[in-house]
Short mmCIF file of C-alpha atoms and ligand atoms in Angstrom, two decimals:
data_model
loop_
_atom_site.label_atom_id
_atom_site.label_comp_id
_atom_site.label_asym_id
_atom_site.label_seq_id
_atom_site.Cartn_x
_atom_site.Cartn_y
_atom_site.Cartn_z
CA MET A 1 46.19 123.56 -30.29
CA ALA A 2 45.19 119.93 -29.43
CA PRO A 3 41.62 118.94 -30.55
CA LEU A 4 39.02 119.57 -27.96
CA SER A 5 37.54 116.61 -26.20
CA ARG A 6 33.78 116.18 -26.25
CA ARG A 7 33.72 117.30 -22.57
CA GLN A 8 35.72 120.44 -23.29
CA LEU A 9 33.66 121.20 -26.16
CA LEU A 10 30.43 121.09 -24.10
CA ALA A 11 32.06 122.98 -21.29
CA GLY A 12 33.16 125.59 -23.76
CA LEU A 13 29.71 125.95 -25.23
CA ALA A 14 28.19 126.20 -21.86
CA ALA A 15 30.51 129.02 -20.86
CA GLY A 16 29.51 130.94 -23.94
CA GLY A 17 31.78 130.09 -26.87
CA LEU A 18 34.44 128.02 -28.35
CA SER A 19 37.42 130.34 -28.33
CA GLY A 20 39.65 129.14 -25.49
CA THR A 21 39.28 126.63 -22.75
CA ARG A 22 36.55 126.88 -20.22
CA SER A 23 38.81 128.22 -17.49
CA ALA A 24 40.26 130.97 -19.61
CA ARG A 25 36.70 132.01 -20.50
CA ALA A 26 35.24 131.59 -17.25
CA GLN A 27 37.78 133.81 -15.56
CA THR A 28 36.72 136.75 -17.55
CA PRO A 29 32.94 136.86 -17.48
CA PRO A 30 31.33 140.16 -18.53
CA SER A 31 32.13 142.99 -16.13
CA LEU A 32 29.48 143.74 -13.57
CA LYS A 33 30.36 147.43 -13.29
CA GLU A 34 29.87 147.84 -17.02
CA ALA A 35 26.58 146.01 -16.92
CA ALA A 36 25.47 148.29 -14.08
CA ALA A 37 26.82 151.46 -15.69
CA ALA A 38 24.70 150.80 -18.82
CA GLY A 39 21.69 151.36 -16.68
CA HIS A 40 23.28 154.26 -14.79
CA ARG A 41 23.89 152.23 -11.70
CA PHE A 42 26.96 150.89 -9.96
CA PHE A 43 28.41 147.60 -8.77
CA GLY A 44 30.82 147.25 -5.97
CA ALA A 45 32.14 144.91 -3.21
CA ALA A 46 33.27 144.97 0.37
CA VAL A 47 36.97 144.29 0.65
CA ARG A 48 39.86 144.40 3.07
CA ILE A 49 43.07 146.00 2.17
CA ASP A 50 44.98 142.86 3.17
CA GLY A 51 42.86 140.81 0.78
CA ILE A 52 43.65 143.27 -2.05
CA GLU A 53 47.30 143.24 -1.31
CA HIS A 54 47.76 139.48 -0.85
CA ASP A 55 45.32 137.86 -3.24
CA GLU A 56 46.02 138.72 -6.91
CA ARG A 57 42.81 137.02 -8.09
CA LEU A 58 40.78 139.14 -5.67
CA ARG A 59 42.44 142.26 -7.04
CA GLN A 60 41.85 141.22 -10.56
CA ALA A 61 38.18 140.44 -9.91
CA VAL A 62 37.74 143.77 -8.06
CA LEU A 63 39.33 145.72 -10.95
CA ARG A 64 37.20 143.84 -13.54
CA ASN A 65 33.83 144.08 -11.76
CA CYS A 66 33.76 147.02 -9.30
CA SER A 67 33.48 150.67 -9.68
CA HIS A 68 32.82 151.01 -5.91
CA LEU A 69 34.47 149.51 -2.82
CA THR A 70 33.14 149.25 0.73
CA PRO A 71 35.84 148.80 3.41
CA GLU A 72 34.68 145.61 5.10
CA VAL A 73 36.23 146.55 8.38
CA ASP A 74 38.78 149.39 7.92
CA LEU A 75 36.59 152.37 8.64
CA LYS A 76 34.80 150.93 11.71
CA TRP A 77 35.51 152.79 14.92
CA ASP A 78 37.00 149.78 16.67
CA ALA A 79 39.40 149.37 13.77
CA VAL A 80 40.28 153.07 13.50
CA GLU A 81 40.67 153.76 17.27
CA PRO A 82 41.14 150.65 19.33
CA VAL A 83 42.96 152.67 21.89
CA ARG A 84 41.66 156.04 22.79
CA GLY A 85 43.33 158.83 20.99
CA GLU A 86 45.48 156.56 18.95
CA LEU A 87 44.25 156.56 15.36
CA ARG A 88 45.14 153.61 13.17
CA LEU A 89 44.30 154.71 9.70
CA ARG A 90 46.81 152.96 7.59
CA ALA A 91 44.47 150.25 6.32
CA ALA A 92 41.83 152.83 5.46
CA ASP A 93 44.34 155.13 3.81
CA ASP A 94 45.79 152.26 1.78
CA LEU A 95 42.44 151.26 0.66
CA ALA A 96 41.59 154.82 -0.32
CA ALA A 97 44.92 155.04 -2.24
CA PHE A 98 44.16 151.83 -4.10
CA ALA A 99 40.62 153.15 -4.91
CA ARG A 100 42.13 156.49 -6.11
CA ARG A 101 44.82 154.71 -8.30
CA HIS A 102 42.18 152.72 -10.06
CA GLY A 103 39.41 155.29 -10.29
CA LEU A 104 37.16 153.48 -7.82
CA LYS A 105 34.78 155.11 -5.38
CA LEU A 106 35.15 154.28 -1.73
CA ARG A 107 32.03 154.15 0.40
CA GLY A 108 31.83 155.22 3.96
CA HIS A 109 30.99 152.09 6.04
CA THR A 110 30.23 152.80 8.77
CA LEU A 111 30.24 155.47 11.57
CA LEU A 112 28.01 154.31 14.43
CA TRP A 113 27.56 150.58 14.74
CA HIS A 114 26.79 148.79 17.93
CA ASN A 115 29.15 145.96 16.99
CA GLY A 116 31.96 148.17 15.95
CA ILE A 117 32.59 150.35 18.97
CA PRO A 118 36.01 150.17 20.74
CA ARG A 119 35.62 148.89 24.32
CA TRP A 120 37.08 152.01 25.74
CA ALA A 121 34.26 154.05 24.06
CA VAL A 122 31.59 151.68 25.35
CA GLU A 123 32.88 152.21 28.83
CA SER A 124 33.23 155.84 28.46
CA LEU A 125 29.72 156.25 27.01
CA SER A 126 28.24 154.21 29.78
CA ALA A 127 29.97 156.38 32.38
CA SER A 128 28.86 159.71 30.86
CA ALA A 129 26.78 160.80 27.95
CA ASP A 130 29.45 162.83 26.38
CA TRP A 131 28.68 163.73 22.83
CA THR A 132 32.18 165.16 22.13
CA LEU A 133 33.28 161.41 21.87
CA ILE A 134 31.16 161.15 18.86
CA ARG A 135 32.19 164.48 17.54
CA ARG A 136 35.88 163.80 17.95
CA PHE A 137 35.53 160.39 16.17
CA PHE A 138 33.64 161.94 13.15
CA ALA A 139 36.13 164.82 13.06
CA SER A 140 39.11 162.43 12.94
CA LEU A 141 37.74 160.26 10.23
CA ILE A 142 35.27 162.05 7.83
CA PRO A 143 37.46 165.09 6.65
CA ARG A 144 40.31 162.84 6.00
CA PHE A 145 38.58 161.53 2.93
CA GLY A 146 36.90 164.69 1.93
CA ASP A 147 34.55 164.56 -1.03
CA SER A 148 36.21 161.40 -2.22
CA ILE A 149 33.67 159.38 -0.05
CA GLU A 150 30.30 160.40 -1.60
CA GLU A 151 28.16 158.40 0.70
CA TRP A 152 28.43 157.69 4.49
CA GLU A 153 26.45 155.04 6.34
CA VAL A 154 26.10 157.13 9.43
CA VAL A 155 24.18 154.64 11.60
CA ASN A 156 24.40 151.01 10.96
CA GLU A 157 21.69 148.55 12.16
CA PRO A 158 19.60 150.90 14.24
CA ILE A 159 16.56 148.70 14.36
CA GLU A 160 15.85 145.81 16.72
CA THR A 161 12.40 144.32 17.36
CA GLY A 162 10.89 143.08 20.59
CA PHE A 163 12.18 145.62 23.12
CA ARG A 164 10.87 149.15 22.47
CA MET A 165 7.74 150.61 20.80
CA ASP A 166 9.89 152.75 18.47
CA GLY A 167 11.90 149.61 17.51
CA LEU A 168 15.34 151.21 18.22
CA ARG A 169 18.13 148.88 18.97
CA ARG A 170 19.39 148.94 22.55
CA SER A 171 23.03 150.08 22.24
CA PRO A 172 25.61 152.27 23.99
CA PHE A 173 24.48 155.15 21.82
CA LEU A 174 20.85 154.73 22.70
CA ASP A 175 21.74 154.33 26.41
CA ALA A 176 23.78 157.38 26.50
CA PHE A 177 21.93 159.88 24.28
CA GLY A 178 18.39 158.47 23.95
CA PRO A 179 16.37 157.96 20.72
CA ASP A 180 17.61 161.38 19.41
CA TYR A 181 21.10 159.96 18.85
CA ILE A 182 20.38 159.15 15.11
CA ARG A 183 19.24 162.61 14.23
CA ARG A 184 22.26 164.05 16.10
CA ALA A 185 24.73 161.64 14.30
CA LEU A 186 23.26 162.73 10.98
CA GLU A 187 23.67 166.49 11.80
CA GLU A 188 27.10 165.87 13.19
CA ALA A 189 28.22 163.93 10.12
CA ARG A 190 26.80 166.84 7.94
CA GLN A 191 29.16 169.19 9.61
CA PHE A 192 32.11 167.31 8.28
CA ALA A 193 30.67 166.06 4.99
CA PRO A 194 28.69 168.93 3.43
CA ASN A 195 28.18 167.21 0.14
CA ALA A 196 27.92 163.44 0.98
CA ARG A 197 24.80 161.35 0.88
CA LEU A 198 24.15 160.50 4.51
CA MET A 199 22.49 157.08 4.97
CA LEU A 200 21.10 154.52 7.40
CA ASN A 201 22.06 150.94 6.67
CA GLU A 202 19.96 147.94 7.94
CA TYR A 203 19.50 144.24 7.64
CA GLY A 204 16.60 141.80 7.81
CA LEU A 205 14.26 143.76 5.53
CA ASP A 206 13.96 141.25 2.69
CA TYR A 207 11.56 138.41 3.69
CA ASP A 208 7.98 138.10 4.20
CA ILE A 209 8.24 136.66 7.70
CA PRO A 210 6.95 138.35 10.93
CA VAL A 211 10.07 139.62 12.27
CA GLU A 212 11.19 141.18 9.00
CA ARG A 213 7.68 142.70 8.43
CA ASP A 214 8.15 144.40 11.83
CA ARG A 215 11.69 145.48 10.95
CA ARG A 216 10.54 147.06 7.65
CA TYR A 217 7.75 148.85 9.45
CA LEU A 218 9.85 150.13 12.26
CA LEU A 219 12.56 151.36 9.95
CA LEU A 220 10.11 153.21 7.74
CA ARG A 221 8.61 154.96 10.75
CA LEU A 222 12.05 155.89 11.87
CA ILE A 223 12.87 157.40 8.50
CA GLU A 224 9.53 159.25 8.56
CA ARG A 225 10.33 160.77 11.94
CA LEU A 226 13.88 161.75 10.90
CA ARG A 227 12.50 163.37 7.75
CA HIS A 228 9.87 165.18 9.77
CA GLU A 229 12.53 166.58 12.04
CA GLY A 230 14.56 167.80 9.12
CA ALA A 231 17.36 165.38 9.74
CA PRO A 232 19.98 165.26 6.85
CA LEU A 233 19.18 161.77 5.70
CA ASN A 234 19.62 161.10 2.02
CA GLY A 235 19.82 157.37 1.55
CA LEU A 236 19.01 153.93 2.72
CA GLY A 237 21.33 151.00 2.49
CA ILE A 238 19.58 147.54 2.40
CA GLN A 239 22.19 145.01 3.41
CA ALA A 240 20.63 142.09 1.64
CA HIS A 241 22.30 139.25 3.49
CA LEU A 242 19.88 136.84 1.81
CA ASP A 243 19.27 133.49 3.44
CA LEU A 244 17.95 130.37 1.73
CA ARG A 245 16.96 129.03 5.26
CA LYS A 246 14.36 131.80 5.57
CA GLY A 247 12.14 130.27 2.95
CA PRO A 248 10.81 131.79 -0.22
CA PHE A 249 11.38 135.33 -1.20
CA ASP A 250 8.29 137.35 -2.05
CA GLN A 251 9.02 139.86 -4.78
CA ARG A 252 5.76 141.74 -4.34
CA VAL A 253 6.31 142.37 -0.64
CA PHE A 254 9.84 143.63 -1.15
CA ALA A 255 8.80 145.72 -4.12
CA ALA A 256 6.21 147.55 -1.97
CA PHE A 257 8.83 148.24 0.77
CA LEU A 258 11.25 149.75 -1.80
CA ARG A 259 8.39 152.00 -3.22
CA GLU A 260 7.63 153.18 0.35
CA ALA A 261 11.22 153.93 1.19
CA ALA A 262 11.77 155.71 -2.12
CA GLY A 263 8.58 157.68 -1.48
CA LEU A 264 10.17 159.11 1.64
CA GLY A 265 12.75 160.73 -0.77
CA LEU A 266 15.57 158.30 -0.19
CA GLN A 267 18.16 156.98 -2.60
CA ILE A 268 18.55 153.21 -1.99
CA VAL A 269 21.70 151.02 -2.22
CA ILE A 270 21.85 147.24 -1.85
CA THR A 271 24.85 147.32 0.40
CA GLU A 272 25.82 143.95 1.54
CA LEU A 273 24.59 141.28 -0.87
CA ASP A 274 25.35 137.69 -0.32
CA VAL A 275 23.48 134.33 0.22
CA MET A 276 23.52 131.99 3.21
CA GLU A 277 22.90 128.49 1.96
CA ALA A 278 20.31 126.28 3.56
CA ASP A 279 21.88 122.88 2.49
CA ARG A 280 25.54 122.50 1.70
CA SER A 281 25.17 118.69 1.22
CA LEU A 282 23.71 119.19 -2.25
CA ALA A 283 25.75 118.92 -5.49
CA PRO A 284 27.65 122.20 -6.12
CA ALA A 285 25.81 122.94 -9.33
CA GLU A 286 22.44 122.75 -7.59
CA ARG A 287 23.74 124.88 -4.66
CA ASP A 288 24.88 127.48 -7.18
CA ARG A 289 21.66 127.37 -9.03
CA ARG A 290 19.61 128.08 -5.77
CA ALA A 291 21.88 130.92 -4.77
CA ALA A 292 21.81 132.41 -8.26
CA ASP A 293 18.02 132.12 -8.68
CA LEU A 294 17.37 133.89 -5.48
CA VAL A 295 19.84 136.77 -6.24
CA ARG A 296 18.24 137.07 -9.69
CA ARG A 297 14.67 137.30 -8.25
CA TYR A 298 15.83 139.74 -5.58
CA LEU A 299 17.74 142.00 -7.94
CA ASP A 300 14.99 141.86 -10.56
CA VAL A 301 12.68 143.55 -8.04
CA ALA A 302 15.35 145.90 -6.61
CA LEU A 303 16.57 147.08 -10.00
CA ALA A 304 13.11 147.66 -11.27
CA ASP A 305 12.98 150.51 -8.75
CA LYS A 306 14.54 153.75 -10.04
CA ALA A 307 15.55 154.78 -6.45
CA VAL A 308 18.04 151.81 -6.27
CA ALA A 309 21.39 153.31 -7.37
CA GLY A 310 23.70 150.37 -7.01
CA VAL A 311 24.45 147.00 -5.63
CA VAL A 312 27.39 146.07 -3.36
CA ALA A 313 28.23 142.42 -2.72
CA TRP A 314 29.62 141.57 0.65
CA GLY A 315 32.88 140.22 -0.84
CA LEU A 316 33.50 138.75 -4.21
CA GLY A 317 34.74 135.24 -3.67
CA ASP A 318 33.76 132.68 -1.18
CA ARG A 319 37.29 132.37 0.06
CA HIS A 320 37.01 135.64 1.83
CA SER A 321 33.42 135.55 2.76
CA TRP A 322 32.39 136.37 6.42
CA LEU A 323 29.77 133.60 6.11
CA GLN A 324 32.28 130.84 6.25
CA PRO A 325 31.74 128.40 9.06
CA ARG A 326 35.47 128.17 9.83
CA ARG A 327 36.53 131.62 8.77
CA HIS A 328 39.26 132.04 11.25
CA SER A 329 41.11 128.84 10.41
CA PRO A 330 43.10 128.30 7.22
CA VAL A 331 40.78 127.51 4.35
CA ASP A 332 42.17 124.56 2.47
CA GLY A 333 39.20 122.86 0.95
CA SER A 334 36.11 124.19 -0.76
CA HIS A 335 33.64 121.46 -0.19
CA ASP A 336 32.05 122.76 3.01
CA LEU A 337 32.37 126.39 2.41
CA ASN A 338 29.29 128.50 1.92
CA ARG A 339 28.79 129.40 -1.81
CA GLY A 340 27.15 132.73 -1.48
CA LEU A 341 29.24 135.14 -3.55
CA PRO A 342 29.78 135.60 -7.33
CA TYR A 343 33.12 133.86 -7.37
CA ASP A 344 33.97 130.57 -5.69
CA HIS A 345 36.88 129.73 -3.36
CA ASP A 346 39.18 129.58 -6.39
CA PHE A 347 37.96 132.74 -8.00
CA MET A 348 35.93 130.83 -10.74
CA PRO A 349 32.81 132.78 -11.57
CA LYS A 350 29.56 131.11 -10.53
CA PRO A 351 26.03 131.39 -11.85
CA MET A 352 25.46 134.18 -9.31
CA HIS A 353 27.87 136.32 -11.37
CA ARG A 354 25.73 135.86 -14.38
CA ALA A 355 22.54 136.35 -12.41
CA ILE A 356 23.87 139.75 -11.22
CA GLY A 357 24.95 140.78 -14.69
CA ASP A 358 21.71 139.64 -16.21
CA ALA A 359 19.64 141.61 -13.59
CA PHE A 360 21.51 144.77 -14.46
CA ARG A 361 21.29 144.16 -18.12
CA THR A 362 17.49 143.57 -18.19
CA ALA A 363 16.56 146.30 -15.67
CA PRO A 364 15.00 149.46 -16.84
CA PRO A 365 17.70 152.08 -16.88
CA ARG A 366 17.65 154.34 -13.77
CA LEU A 367 17.86 157.73 -15.72
C1 XIL B 1 31.36 142.07 9.25
C2 XIL B 1 32.64 141.72 8.44
O1 XIL B 1 32.28 141.13 7.24
C3 XIL B 1 33.39 140.74 9.29
O2 XIL B 1 34.71 140.43 8.72
C4 XIL B 1 33.74 141.56 10.70
O3 XIL B 1 34.30 140.65 11.52
C5 XIL B 1 32.45 141.90 11.30
O4 XIL B 1 31.68 142.71 10.44
N1 XIL B 1 26.69 143.86 8.72
C6 XIL B 1 27.55 144.90 8.55
C7 XIL B 1 28.92 144.61 8.30
O5 XIL B 1 27.11 146.00 8.38
O6 XIL B 1 29.83 145.65 8.64
C8 XIL B 1 29.31 143.24 8.87
O7 XIL B 1 30.69 143.04 8.46
C9 XIL B 1 28.41 142.22 8.51
C10 XIL B 1 27.02 142.50 8.93
#
């Protein structure tokens, strides 16, 4: 082997050792699922089956780091039944087969979401409040996966501030069935998934800013009501789309919220972790440091709570992130991409990868 240059030597040291070049080392950082499992937790990522099939680096990163997968789109109603009565389940089935082949757990994301309803269903719900529409959808999707999906996010993003005293989001479900639709959806899901953890999933719960204070308050009151009514609600997904534009993250405030949610008897999962950057004009190293610091401070609090069972990142590499400014055009450069996931555009691990691993390694074990 040729002698290492001073630069390679320093890079090798920074990457944690001298055996091998920086890139060989950097491509195989410690596995996040192993770091999580040591504390009886899990790590996963949102993926699309086409990403898994077409991007070998994504597949390798998934297999190395994830014990759980969340379908980024493939289980949503508008993906599953774009035309009434015509089920398109190939993508979901293929993802489930991939998960099965590799011993990964698939998460059920998501049944009722105001942004994921096929147009025909929106029209139908606005014409008549027919619950059999919901029942048929649940019946066509949930049993197909049986007990292999252990947790279902039954209602996604039910909260919206500024419109109603109870904080429920205006949606075709609320319009058709009234505020009771959430309890009914949980009951309905329970018919088809007797053993699953049934969850609500929500965003905008992380920061100490007025709108998010309201969102936390309203969500906790909703959970209280559902528990009081005996609804089969077992878990809360906290999306954790972190955002450096929202200012500092207050650990104390978030910790108190977690305690309160856990106190209502719910298991908690961080379901959609990523970071929106505030300033993409900074040097990449500084950008990565800021994102990693935020994730570290966030997960240090989250994983200090024994109710938090796992963390799912909303993608693994920046190349596939939904946060990209030009995500529908071919991605050919990396300079202006958001750097908010553990791997960069070329699947090199970033400091965020280490931050997540370190947070798992230093957290008190859950059991
Ligand atoms: C997003 C996906 O990432 C996009 O690819 C898709 O076009 C729209 O949905 N909250 C959620 C996720 O619960 O389902 C959303 O996923 C992101 C926001």
